Amino acid sequence: MTSPSLSFPPDFFWGCATAALQIEGSTEADGREPSIWDDFCRNHPERIHGRATPEPACDHYRRWQEDLDWIGKLGHNAYRFSLSWPRGVRGLDFYDRLVDGLCARGVAPMATLYHWDLPSRLGSWENPAVPEAFAEYVELAARRLGDRVTHWMTLNEPAWSIMNGFVTGLHPPCVQNLDRAFQAGHQLMRAHHLALARLRSAGVRGKLGIALNLSPVRCAGTSAKDRRAARWADDYLNRWFLEAVVHGRYPQAAARRLRFEQVLDNPQPVDFLGVNYYYPKWVAHSQRPTQFHLNTSGQSQEKCQFSLQGRLQFVDSPRAEKTEWDWEIDPQGLEDLLLDLNRSYPGLPLMVTENGIGLREDPSCQDDPQRIAFVEAHLQAISRALAQGAPVKGYLMWALMDNFSWLNGYQKRYGLLAIHPETLERRPKASAEWYRRVFQTSAGSKS
Ligand code: FCB
């Protein structure tokens, strides 16, 4: 089944990604404090498909050993997980055991330090005290896990945190205000650089990076206004965070346009860039009223909408194949993105830290040909980018197992492992075995 066009370096990292809130459950165990997502789910159950909550998720907090056994059995040589900041110091006991368990199975532990579960007591990312509080937590994590974690990612998708938290208002804290979005984004970037400084001064052995959600922006119209809208989207969805991470400053012209005057003190370089890629953005000018909507039903007639009046809208791609959640499937976008990153930041190591497909699946059926086709096409795209010189170091599929998919609840399934909704029993899907064979037949496997 493996395509002959798949060719990867021998030291390539192969594995999956997860996030604490989406898999762990046990949200009140061992002194864990509430996060903004626990509160959001409790206060707005109607906004989440099936009124789902992050409890019990996959019950990974209690079943972690079984999950590590699966990772070992499936032959992965890397695993990206996130630390739950709301679990505080006591939670680090759990991650200590998890990291040991990964090392014992020959799997590289890759830790994300923040994946959207801000402790409620801190309010929101608008609070200027959050970056320092984060840096203190990071320092504790660094001292505890720094001898074994191979890759650190400070934040997951800061652009999405502000886009959904402060522009569309679909995620907590449910604000719709562009100025406030960029001020909150600045706190996220301060937190990122402070965290890198703390990791370095703690002398951790792993490589330091961040996981950014990045999408090639494609202009969907022919007018000058359409081209301006596409530039706007690229500037603020991609370049804003890329420049702040790689060069420690916001892109000048884009900052001037927003009259944004914040600067980043003591910026720190990254050793690698994590790339979360799902689909490209097709952008045109918009006169339509500002409106945001996400398809969370998985009914293909329900359209996602994003339009900022007088500025831009996301539009349907002219040629797209889409999932039932209205997400475009475009592997070419990943090749374009990786090549573009290598042109903009030559030689900066890249890691695909998320990529995968959400499907409606019967938990008792393990056949997932659509996932196999999706991953294979994206691996081919990476393989082409590698052949053209992009320094891609690994591929971490989203996700190891079906999980709590934020507003989509549990219906949108991304896992290599199916989780039975009642018994929480794990069963490998066909894609899990297929994925194992892919890297066994390409040089970098640990068979
Ligand atoms: C990304 C998130 C991740 C997951 C995927 C499907 O934006 O980082 O937690 O839910 O989407």
JSON list of N, CA, C and O in Angstrom, two decimals, residues 337-390:
[
{"chain": "A", "resi": 337, "resn": "LEU", "atom": "N", "xyz": [3.66, 25.30, 1.64]},
{"chain": "A", "resi": 337, "resn": "LEU", "atom": "CA", "xyz": [3.97, 25.94, 2.92]},
{"chain": "A", "resi": 337, "resn": "LEU", "atom": "C", "xyz": [5.41, 25.64, 3.35]},
{"chain": "A", "resi": 337, "resn": "LEU", "atom": "O", "xyz": [6.16, 26.55, 3.74]},
{"chain": "A", "resi": 338, "resn": "LEU", "atom": "N", "xyz": [5.80, 24.38, 3.28]},
{"chain": "A", "resi": 338, "resn": "LEU", "atom": "CA", "xyz": [7.15, 24.01, 3.74]},
{"chain": "A", "resi": 338, "resn": "LEU", "atom": "C", "xyz": [8.22, 24.69, 2.87]},
{"chain": "A", "resi": 338, "resn": "LEU", "atom": "O", "xyz": [9.24, 25.17, 3.38]},
{"chain": "A", "resi": 339, "resn": "LEU", "atom": "N", "xyz": [7.95, 24.75, 1.57]},
{"chain": "A", "resi": 339, "resn": "LEU", "atom": "CA", "xyz": [8.93, 25.41, 0.69]},
{"chain": "A", "resi": 339, "resn": "LEU", "atom": "C", "xyz": [8.99, 26.90, 0.96]},
{"chain": "A", "resi": 339, "resn": "LEU", "atom": "O", "xyz": [10.06, 27.51, 0.99]},
{"chain": "A", "resi": 340, "resn": "ASP", "atom": "N", "xyz": [7.83, 27.48, 1.20]},
{"chain": "A", "resi": 340, "resn": "ASP", "atom": "CA", "xyz": [7.78, 28.91, 1.49]},
{"chain": "A", "resi": 340, "resn": "ASP", "atom": "C", "xyz": [8.53, 29.22, 2.80]},
{"chain": "A", "resi": 340, "resn": "ASP", "atom": "O", "xyz": [9.28, 30.19, 2.89]},
{"chain": "A", "resi": 341, "resn": "LEU", "atom": "N", "xyz": [8.35, 28.36, 3.80]},
{"chain": "A", "resi": 341, "resn": "LEU", "atom": "CA", "xyz": [9.05, 28.59, 5.08]},
{"chain": "A", "resi": 341, "resn": "LEU", "atom": "C", "xyz": [10.55, 28.48, 4.87]},
{"chain": "A", "resi": 341, "resn": "LEU", "atom": "O", "xyz": [11.33, 29.26, 5.43]},
{"chain": "A", "resi": 342, "resn": "ASN", "atom": "N", "xyz": [10.96, 27.53, 4.05]},
{"chain": "A", "resi": 342, "resn": "ASN", "atom": "CA", "xyz": [12.40, 27.37, 3.83]},
{"chain": "A", "resi": 342, "resn": "ASN", "atom": "C", "xyz": [12.99, 28.53, 3.03]},
{"chain": "A", "resi": 342, "resn": "ASN", "atom": "O", "xyz": [14.15, 28.87, 3.18]},
{"chain": "A", "resi": 343, "resn": "ARG", "atom": "N", "xyz": [12.15, 29.15, 2.18]},
{"chain": "A", "resi": 343, "resn": "ARG", "atom": "CA", "xyz": [12.61, 30.35, 1.46]},
{"chain": "A", "resi": 343, "resn": "ARG", "atom": "C", "xyz": [12.72, 31.53, 2.42]},
{"chain": "A", "resi": 343, "resn": "ARG", "atom": "O", "xyz": [13.68, 32.29, 2.40]},
{"chain": "A", "resi": 344, "resn": "SER", "atom": "N", "xyz": [11.71, 31.67, 3.29]},
{"chain": "A", "resi": 344, "resn": "SER", "atom": "CA", "xyz": [11.69, 32.82, 4.20]},
{"chain": "A", "resi": 344, "resn": "SER", "atom": "C", "xyz": [12.72, 32.70, 5.32]},
{"chain": "A", "resi": 344, "resn": "SER", "atom": "O", "xyz": [13.27, 33.70, 5.77]},
{"chain": "A", "resi": 345, "resn": "TYR", "atom": "N", "xyz": [12.93, 31.48, 5.79]},
{"chain": "A", "resi": 345, "resn": "TYR", "atom": "CA", "xyz": [13.84, 31.25, 6.94]},
{"chain": "A", "resi": 345, "resn": "TYR", "atom": "C", "xyz": [14.78, 30.10, 6.59]},
{"chain": "A", "resi": 345, "resn": "TYR", "atom": "O", "xyz": [14.65, 28.99, 7.13]},
{"chain": "A", "resi": 346, "resn": "PRO", "atom": "N", "xyz": [15.72, 30.36, 5.68]},
{"chain": "A", "resi": 346, "resn": "PRO", "atom": "CA", "xyz": [16.52, 29.26, 5.12]},
{"chain": "A", "resi": 346, "resn": "PRO", "atom": "C", "xyz": [17.21, 28.44, 6.21]},
{"chain": "A", "resi": 346, "resn": "PRO", "atom": "O", "xyz": [17.84, 29.00, 7.12]},
{"chain": "A", "resi": 347, "resn": "GLY", "atom": "N", "xyz": [17.05, 27.14, 6.11]},
{"chain": "A", "resi": 347, "resn": "GLY", "atom": "CA", "xyz": [17.77, 26.23, 7.00]},
{"chain": "A", "resi": 347, "resn": "GLY", "atom": "C", "xyz": [17.11, 26.01, 8.35]},
{"chain": "A", "resi": 347, "resn": "GLY", "atom": "O", "xyz": [17.55, 25.15, 9.11]},
{"chain": "A", "resi": 348, "resn": "LEU", "atom": "N", "xyz": [16.07, 26.79, 8.70]},
{"chain": "A", "resi": 348, "resn": "LEU", "atom": "CA", "xyz": [15.43, 26.58, 10.01]},
{"chain": "A", "resi": 348, "resn": "LEU", "atom": "C", "xyz": [14.74, 25.22, 10.00]},
{"chain": "A", "resi": 348, "resn": "LEU", "atom": "O", "xyz": [13.85, 24.96, 9.18]},
{"chain": "A", "resi": 349, "resn": "PRO", "atom": "N", "xyz": [15.14, 24.30, 10.92]},
{"chain": "A", "resi": 349, "resn": "PRO", "atom": "CA", "xyz": [14.52, 22.98, 10.93]},
{"chain": "A", "resi": 349, "resn": "PRO", "atom": "C", "xyz": [13.01, 23.06, 11.15]},
{"chain": "A", "resi": 349, "resn": "PRO", "atom": "O", "xyz": [12.53, 23.84, 11.98]},
{"chain": "A", "resi": 350, "resn": "LEU", "atom": "N", "xyz": [12.28, 22.27, 10.40]},
{"chain": "A", "resi": 350, "resn": "LEU", "atom": "CA", "xyz": [10.82, 22.28, 10.45]},
{"chain": "A", "resi": 350, "resn": "LEU", "atom": "C", "xyz": [10.34, 20.91, 10.94]},
{"chain": "A", "resi": 350, "resn": "LEU", "atom": "O", "xyz": [10.96, 19.89, 10.63]},
{"chain": "A", "resi": 351, "resn": "MET", "atom": "N", "xyz": [9.26, 20.92, 11.68]},
{"chain": "A", "resi": 351, "resn": "MET", "atom": "CA", "xyz": [8.66, 19.65, 12.11]},
{"chain": "A", "resi": 351, "resn": "MET", "atom": "C", "xyz": [7.16, 19.78, 11.90]},
{"chain": "A", "resi": 351, "resn": "MET", "atom": "O", "xyz": [6.57, 20.76, 12.37]},
{"chain": "A", "resi": 352, "resn": "VAL", "atom": "N", "xyz": [6.55, 18.84, 11.21]},
{"chain": "A", "resi": 352, "resn": "VAL", "atom": "CA", "xyz": [5.09, 18.88, 11.09]},
{"chain": "A", "resi": 352, "resn": "VAL", "atom": "C", "xyz": [4.54, 18.35, 12.41]},
{"chain": "A", "resi": 352, "resn": "VAL", "atom": "O", "xyz": [4.62, 17.16, 12.70]},
{"chain": "A", "resi": 353, "resn": "THR", "atom": "N", "xyz": [4.03, 19.26, 13.23]},
{"chain": "A", "resi": 353, "resn": "THR", "atom": "CA", "xyz": [3.62, 18.90, 14.59]},
{"chain": "A", "resi": 353, "resn": "THR", "atom": "C", "xyz": [2.14, 18.53, 14.68]},
{"chain": "A", "resi": 353, "resn": "THR", "atom": "O", "xyz": [1.71, 18.01, 15.71]},
{"chain": "A", "resi": 354, "resn": "GLU", "atom": "N", "xyz": [1.38, 18.82, 13.62]},
{"chain": "A", "resi": 354, "resn": "GLU", "atom": "CA", "xyz": [0.00, 18.34, 13.52]},
{"chain": "A", "resi": 354, "resn": "GLU", "atom": "C", "xyz": [-0.43, 18.30, 12.07]},
{"chain": "A", "resi": 354, "resn": "GLU", "atom": "O", "xyz": [-0.15, 19.23, 11.31]},
{"chain": "A", "resi": 355, "resn": "ASN", "atom": "N", "xyz": [-1.15, 17.24, 11.72]},
{"chain": "A", "resi": 355, "resn": "ASN", "atom": "CA", "xyz": [-1.80, 17.12, 10.42]},
{"chain": "A", "resi": 355, "resn": "ASN", "atom": "C", "xyz": [-2.66, 15.87, 10.52]},
{"chain": "A", "resi": 355, "resn": "ASN", "atom": "O", "xyz": [-2.20, 14.85, 11.04]},
{"chain": "A", "resi": 356, "resn": "GLY", "atom": "N", "xyz": [-3.88, 15.95, 10.05]},
{"chain": "A", "resi": 356, "resn": "GLY", "atom": "CA", "xyz": [-4.74, 14.78, 10.15]},
{"chain": "A", "resi": 356, "resn": "GLY", "atom": "C", "xyz": [-6.13, 15.11, 9.66]},
{"chain": "A", "resi": 356, "resn": "GLY", "atom": "O", "xyz": [-6.39, 16.24, 9.23]},
{"chain": "A", "resi": 357, "resn": "ILE", "atom": "N", "xyz": [-7.01, 14.14, 9.72]},
{"chain": "A", "resi": 357, "resn": "ILE", "atom": "CA", "xyz": [-8.36, 14.35, 9.19]},
{"chain": "A", "resi": 357, "resn": "ILE", "atom": "C", "xyz": [-9.42, 13.90, 10.20]},
{"chain": "A", "resi": 357, "resn": "ILE", "atom": "O", "xyz": [-9.31, 12.82, 10.78]},
{"chain": "A", "resi": 358, "resn": "GLY", "atom": "N", "xyz": [-10.42, 14.77, 10.40]},
{"chain": "A", "resi": 358, "resn": "GLY", "atom": "CA", "xyz": [-11.52, 14.45, 11.30]},
{"chain": "A", "resi": 358, "resn": "GLY", "atom": "C", "xyz": [-12.66, 13.83, 10.50]},
{"chain": "A", "resi": 358, "resn": "GLY", "atom": "O", "xyz": [-13.10, 14.40, 9.50]},
{"chain": "A", "resi": 359, "resn": "LEU", "atom": "N", "xyz": [-13.11, 12.67, 10.95]},
{"chain": "A", "resi": 359, "resn": "LEU", "atom": "CA", "xyz": [-14.14, 11.93, 10.21]},
{"chain": "A", "resi": 359, "resn": "LEU", "atom": "C", "xyz": [-15.25, 11.49, 11.15]},
{"chain": "A", "resi": 359, "resn": "LEU", "atom": "O", "xyz": [-15.04, 11.36, 12.36]},
{"chain": "A", "resi": 360, "resn": "ARG", "atom": "N", "xyz": [-16.41, 11.24, 10.54]},
{"chain": "A", "resi": 360, "resn": "ARG", "atom": "CA", "xyz": [-17.50, 10.64, 11.32]},
{"chain": "A", "resi": 360, "resn": "ARG", "atom": "C", "xyz": [-17.29, 9.13, 11.22]},
{"chain": "A", "resi": 360, "resn": "ARG", "atom": "O", "xyz": [-17.30, 8.58, 10.12]},
{"chain": "A", "resi": 361, "resn": "GLU", "atom": "N", "xyz": [-17.06, 8.49, 12.34]},
{"chain": "A", "resi": 361, "resn": "GLU", "atom": "CA", "xyz": [-16.75, 7.06, 12.28]},
{"chain": "A", "resi": 361, "resn": "GLU", "atom": "C", "xyz": [-17.56, 6.31, 13.32]},
{"chain": "A", "resi": 361, "resn": "GLU", "atom": "O", "xyz": [-17.73, 6.77, 14.44]},
{"chain": "A", "resi": 362, "resn": "ASP", "atom": "N", "xyz": [-18.00, 5.14, 12.93]},
{"chain": "A", "resi": 362, "resn": "ASP", "atom": "CA", "xyz": [-18.65, 4.25, 13.87]},
{"chain": "A", "resi": 362, "resn": "ASP", "atom": "C", "xyz": [-17.53, 3.64, 14.73]},
{"chain": "A", "resi": 362, "resn": "ASP", "atom": "O", "xyz": [-16.60, 3.06, 14.18]},
{"chain": "A", "resi": 363, "resn": "PRO", "atom": "N", "xyz": [-17.61, 3.81, 16.06]},
{"chain": "A", "resi": 363, "resn": "PRO", "atom": "CA", "xyz": [-16.50, 3.35, 16.89]},
{"chain": "A", "resi": 363, "resn": "PRO", "atom": "C", "xyz": [-16.21, 1.85, 16.78]},
{"chain": "A", "resi": 363, "resn": "PRO", "atom": "O", "xyz": [-15.13, 1.40, 17.12]},
{"chain": "A", "resi": 364, "resn": "SER", "atom": "N", "xyz": [-17.18, 1.09, 16.27]},
{"chain": "A", "resi": 364, "resn": "SER", "atom": "CA", "xyz": [-16.91, -0.35, 16.16]},
{"chain": "A", "resi": 364, "resn": "SER", "atom": "C", "xyz": [-16.28, -0.69, 14.81]},
{"chain": "A", "resi": 364, "resn": "SER", "atom": "O", "xyz": [-15.85, -1.82, 14.58]},
{"chain": "A", "resi": 365, "resn": "CYS", "atom": "N", "xyz": [-16.22, 0.29, 13.91]},
{"chain": "A", "resi": 365, "resn": "CYS", "atom": "CA", "xyz": [-15.64, 0.01, 12.59]},
{"chain": "A", "resi": 365, "resn": "CYS", "atom": "C", "xyz": [-14.22, 0.55, 12.54]},
{"chain": "A", "resi": 365, "resn": "CYS", "atom": "O", "xyz": [-13.98, 1.71, 12.82]},
{"chain": "A", "resi": 366, "resn": "GLN", "atom": "N", "xyz": [-13.28, -0.33, 12.20]},
{"chain": "A", "resi": 366, "resn": "GLN", "atom": "CA", "xyz": [-11.88, 0.09, 12.23]},
{"chain": "A", "resi": 366, "resn": "GLN", "atom": "C", "xyz": [-11.33, 0.50, 10.86]},
{"chain": "A", "resi": 366, "resn": "GLN", "atom": "O", "xyz": [-10.16, 0.78, 10.73]},
{"chain": "A", "resi": 367, "resn": "ASP", "atom": "N", "xyz": [-12.21, 0.47, 9.86]},
{"chain": "A", "resi": 367, "resn": "ASP", "atom": "CA", "xyz": [-11.74, 0.74, 8.51]},
{"chain": "A", "resi": 367, "resn": "ASP", "atom": "C", "xyz": [-11.75, 2.23, 8.23]},
{"chain": "A", "resi": 367, "resn": "ASP", "atom": "O", "xyz": [-12.81, 2.84, 8.33]},
{"chain": "A", "resi": 368, "resn": "ASP", "atom": "N", "xyz": [-10.60, 2.83, 7.91]},
{"chain": "A", "resi": 368, "resn": "ASP", "atom": "CA", "xyz": [-10.60, 4.27, 7.67]},
{"chain": "A", "resi": 368, "resn": "ASP", "atom": "C", "xyz": [-9.77, 4.63, 6.43]},
{"chain": "A", "resi": 368, "resn": "ASP", "atom": "O", "xyz": [-8.77, 5.34, 6.52]},
{"chain": "A", "resi": 369, "resn": "PRO", "atom": "N", "xyz": [-10.23, 4.13, 5.26]},
{"chain": "A", "resi": 369, "resn": "PRO", "atom": "CA", "xyz": [-9.48, 4.39, 4.02]},
{"chain": "A", "resi": 369, "resn": "PRO", "atom": "C", "xyz": [-9.27, 5.88, 3.74]},
{"chain": "A", "resi": 369, "resn": "PRO", "atom": "O", "xyz": [-8.24, 6.28, 3.19]},
{"chain": "A", "resi": 370, "resn": "GLN", "atom": "N", "xyz": [-10.24, 6.71, 4.16]},
{"chain": "A", "resi": 370, "resn": "GLN", "atom": "CA", "xyz": [-10.09, 8.16, 3.89]},
{"chain": "A", "resi": 370, "resn": "GLN", "atom": "C", "xyz": [-8.90, 8.74, 4.65]},
{"chain": "A", "resi": 370, "resn": "GLN", "atom": "O", "xyz": [-8.20, 9.62, 4.16]},
{"chain": "A", "resi": 371, "resn": "ARG", "atom": "N", "xyz": [-8.69, 8.23, 5.88]},
{"chain": "A", "resi": 371, "resn": "ARG", "atom": "CA", "xyz": [-7.55, 8.74, 6.66]},
{"chain": "A", "resi": 371, "resn": "ARG", "atom": "C", "xyz": [-6.23, 8.29, 6.03]},
{"chain": "A", "resi": 371, "resn": "ARG", "atom": "O", "xyz": [-5.28, 9.06, 5.93]},
{"chain": "A", "resi": 372, "resn": "ILE", "atom": "N", "xyz": [-6.23, 7.03, 5.57]},
{"chain": "A", "resi": 372, "resn": "ILE", "atom": "CA", "xyz": [-5.00, 6.52, 4.94]},
{"chain": "A", "resi": 372, "resn": "ILE", "atom": "C", "xyz": [-4.68, 7.38, 3.70]},
{"chain": "A", "resi": 372, "resn": "ILE", "atom": "O", "xyz": [-3.54, 7.82, 3.51]},
{"chain": "A", "resi": 373, "resn": "ALA", "atom": "N", "xyz": [-5.71, 7.64, 2.89]},
{"chain": "A", "resi": 373, "resn": "ALA", "atom": "CA", "xyz": [-5.47, 8.43, 1.67]},
{"chain": "A", "resi": 373, "resn": "ALA", "atom": "C", "xyz": [-5.00, 9.83, 2.04]},
{"chain": "A", "resi": 373, "resn": "ALA", "atom": "O", "xyz": [-4.07, 10.38, 1.41]},
{"chain": "A", "resi": 374, "resn": "PHE", "atom": "N", "xyz": [-5.59, 10.42, 3.07]},
{"chain": "A", "resi": 374, "resn": "PHE", "atom": "CA", "xyz": [-5.22, 11.78, 3.49]},
{"chain": "A", "resi": 374, "resn": "PHE", "atom": "C", "xyz": [-3.76, 11.82, 3.94]},
{"chain": "A", "resi": 374, "resn": "PHE", "atom": "O", "xyz": [-2.97, 12.66, 3.49]},
{"chain": "A", "resi": 375, "resn": "VAL", "atom": "N", "xyz": [-3.39, 10.91, 4.82]},
{"chain": "A", "resi": 375, "resn": "VAL", "atom": "CA", "xyz": [-2.02, 10.95, 5.37]},
{"chain": "A", "resi": 375, "resn": "VAL", "atom": "C", "xyz": [-1.02, 10.62, 4.26]},
{"chain": "A", "resi": 375, "resn": "VAL", "atom": "O", "xyz": [0.02, 11.27, 4.15]},
{"chain": "A", "resi": 376, "resn": "GLU", "atom": "N", "xyz": [-1.35, 9.65, 3.44]},
{"chain": "A", "resi": 376, "resn": "GLU", "atom": "CA", "xyz": [-0.41, 9.29, 2.37]},
{"chain": "A", "resi": 376, "resn": "GLU", "atom": "C", "xyz": [-0.15, 10.49, 1.46]},
{"chain": "A", "resi": 376, "resn": "GLU", "atom": "O", "xyz": [1.00, 10.79, 1.12]},
{"chain": "A", "resi": 377, "resn": "ALA", "atom": "N", "xyz": [-1.23, 11.20, 1.09]},
{"chain": "A", "resi": 377, "resn": "ALA", "atom": "CA", "xyz": [-1.06, 12.35, 0.20]},
{"chain": "A", "resi": 377, "resn": "ALA", "atom": "C", "xyz": [-0.22, 13.44, 0.87]},
{"chain": "A", "resi": 377, "resn": "ALA", "atom": "O", "xyz": [0.60, 14.10, 0.23]},
{"chain": "A", "resi": 378, "resn": "HIS", "atom": "N", "xyz": [-0.40, 13.62, 2.17]},
{"chain": "A", "resi": 378, "resn": "HIS", "atom": "CA", "xyz": [0.37, 14.66, 2.87]},
{"chain": "A", "resi": 378, "resn": "HIS", "atom": "C", "xyz": [1.82, 14.21, 3.06]},
{"chain": "A", "resi": 378, "resn": "HIS", "atom": "O", "xyz": [2.74, 15.04, 3.01]},
{"chain": "A", "resi": 379, "resn": "LEU", "atom": "N", "xyz": [2.04, 12.92, 3.25]},
{"chain": "A", "resi": 379, "resn": "LEU", "atom": "CA", "xyz": [3.43, 12.44, 3.35]},
{"chain": "A", "resi": 379, "resn": "LEU", "atom": "C", "xyz": [4.14, 12.60, 2.00]},
{"chain": "A", "resi": 379, "resn": "LEU", "atom": "O", "xyz": [5.33, 12.92, 1.93]},
{"chain": "A", "resi": 380, "resn": "GLN", "atom": "N", "xyz": [3.39, 12.38, 0.93]},
{"chain": "A", "resi": 380, "resn": "GLN", "atom": "CA", "xyz": [4.01, 12.60, -0.40]},
{"chain": "A", "resi": 380, "resn": "GLN", "atom": "C", "xyz": [4.40, 14.07, -0.56]},
{"chain": "A", "resi": 380, "resn": "GLN", "atom": "O", "xyz": [5.47, 14.38, -1.09]},
{"chain": "A", "resi": 381, "resn": "ALA", "atom": "N", "xyz": [3.54, 14.95, -0.05]},
{"chain": "A", "resi": 381, "resn": "ALA", "atom": "CA", "xyz": [3.84, 16.39, -0.15]},
{"chain": "A", "resi": 381, "resn": "ALA", "atom": "C", "xyz": [5.12, 16.70, 0.64]},
{"chain": "A", "resi": 381, "resn": "ALA", "atom": "O", "xyz": [5.98, 17.46, 0.16]},
{"chain": "A", "resi": 382, "resn": "ILE", "atom": "N", "xyz": [5.28, 16.10, 1.80]},
{"chain": "A", "resi": 382, "resn": "ILE", "atom": "CA", "xyz": [6.49, 16.35, 2.61]},
{"chain": "A", "resi": 382, "resn": "ILE", "atom": "C", "xyz": [7.71, 15.78, 1.89]},
{"chain": "A", "resi": 382, "resn": "ILE", "atom": "O", "xyz": [8.77, 16.40, 1.84]},
{"chain": "A", "resi": 383, "resn": "SER", "atom": "N", "xyz": [7.51, 14.61, 1.35]},
{"chain": "A", "resi": 383, "resn": "SER", "atom": "CA", "xyz": [8.60, 13.96, 0.63]},
{"chain": "A", "resi": 383, "resn": "SER", "atom": "C", "xyz": [9.08, 14.85, -0.55]},
{"chain": "A", "resi": 383, "resn": "SER", "atom": "O", "xyz": [10.29, 15.02, -0.77]},
{"chain": "A", "resi": 384, "resn": "ARG", "atom": "N", "xyz": [8.15, 15.46, -1.25]},
{"chain": "A", "resi": 384, "resn": "ARG", "atom": "CA", "xyz": [8.53, 16.37, -2.35]},
{"chain": "A", "resi": 384, "resn": "ARG", "atom": "C", "xyz": [9.25, 17.60, -1.80]},
{"chain": "A", "resi": 384, "resn": "ARG", "atom": "O", "xyz": [10.23, 18.07, -2.38]},
{"chain": "A", "resi": 385, "resn": "ALA", "atom": "N", "xyz": [8.76, 18.11, -0.66]},
{"chain": "A", "resi": 385, "resn": "ALA", "atom": "CA", "xyz": [9.41, 19.29, -0.07]},
{"chain": "A", "resi": 385, "resn": "ALA", "atom": "C", "xyz": [10.83, 18.94, 0.37]},
{"chain": "A", "resi": 385, "resn": "ALA", "atom": "O", "xyz": [11.77, 19.73, 0.17]},
{"chain": "A", "resi": 386, "resn": "LEU", "atom": "N", "xyz": [11.00, 17.75, 0.94]},
{"chain": "A", "resi": 386, "resn": "LEU", "atom": "CA", "xyz": [12.35, 17.31, 1.36]},
{"chain": "A", "resi": 386, "resn": "LEU", "atom": "C", "xyz": [13.27, 17.24, 0.14]},
{"chain": "A", "resi": 386, "resn": "LEU", "atom": "O", "xyz": [14.42, 17.70, 0.19]},
{"chain": "A", "resi": 387, "resn": "ALA", "atom": "N", "xyz": [12.74, 16.67, -0.94]},
{"chain": "A", "resi": 387, "resn": "ALA", "atom": "CA", "xyz": [13.57, 16.53, -2.16]},
{"chain": "A", "resi": 387, "resn": "ALA", "atom": "C", "xyz": [14.00, 17.90, -2.68]},
{"chain": "A", "resi": 387, "resn": "ALA", "atom": "O", "xyz": [15.02, 18.02, -3.36]},
{"chain": "A", "resi": 388, "resn": "GLN", "atom": "N", "xyz": [13.22, 18.94, -2.37]},
{"chain": "A", "resi": 388, "resn": "GLN", "atom": "CA", "xyz": [13.59, 20.30, -2.81]},
{"chain": "A", "resi": 388, "resn": "GLN", "atom": "C", "xyz": [14.32, 21.08, -1.73]},
{"chain": "A", "resi": 388, "resn": "GLN", "atom": "O", "xyz": [14.44, 22.30, -1.80]},
{"chain": "A", "resi": 389, "resn": "GLY", "atom": "N", "xyz": [14.77, 20.37, -0.70]},
{"chain": "A", "resi": 389, "resn": "GLY", "atom": "CA", "xyz": [15.67, 21.00, 0.27]},
{"chain": "A", "resi": 389, "resn": "GLY", "atom": "C", "xyz": [15.05, 21.49, 1.56]},
{"chain": "A", "resi": 389, "resn": "GLY", "atom": "O", "xyz": [15.76, 22.03, 2.41]},
{"chain": "A", "resi": 390, "resn": "ALA", "atom": "N", "xyz": [13.72, 21.34, 1.74]},
{"chain": "A", "resi": 390, "resn": "ALA", "atom": "CA", "xyz": [13.14, 21.82, 3.00]},
{"chain": "A", "resi": 390, "resn": "ALA", "atom": "C", "xyz": [13.57, 20.89, 4.14]},
{"chain": "A", "resi": 390, "resn": "ALA", "atom": "O", "xyz": [13.42, 19.67, 4.04]}
]
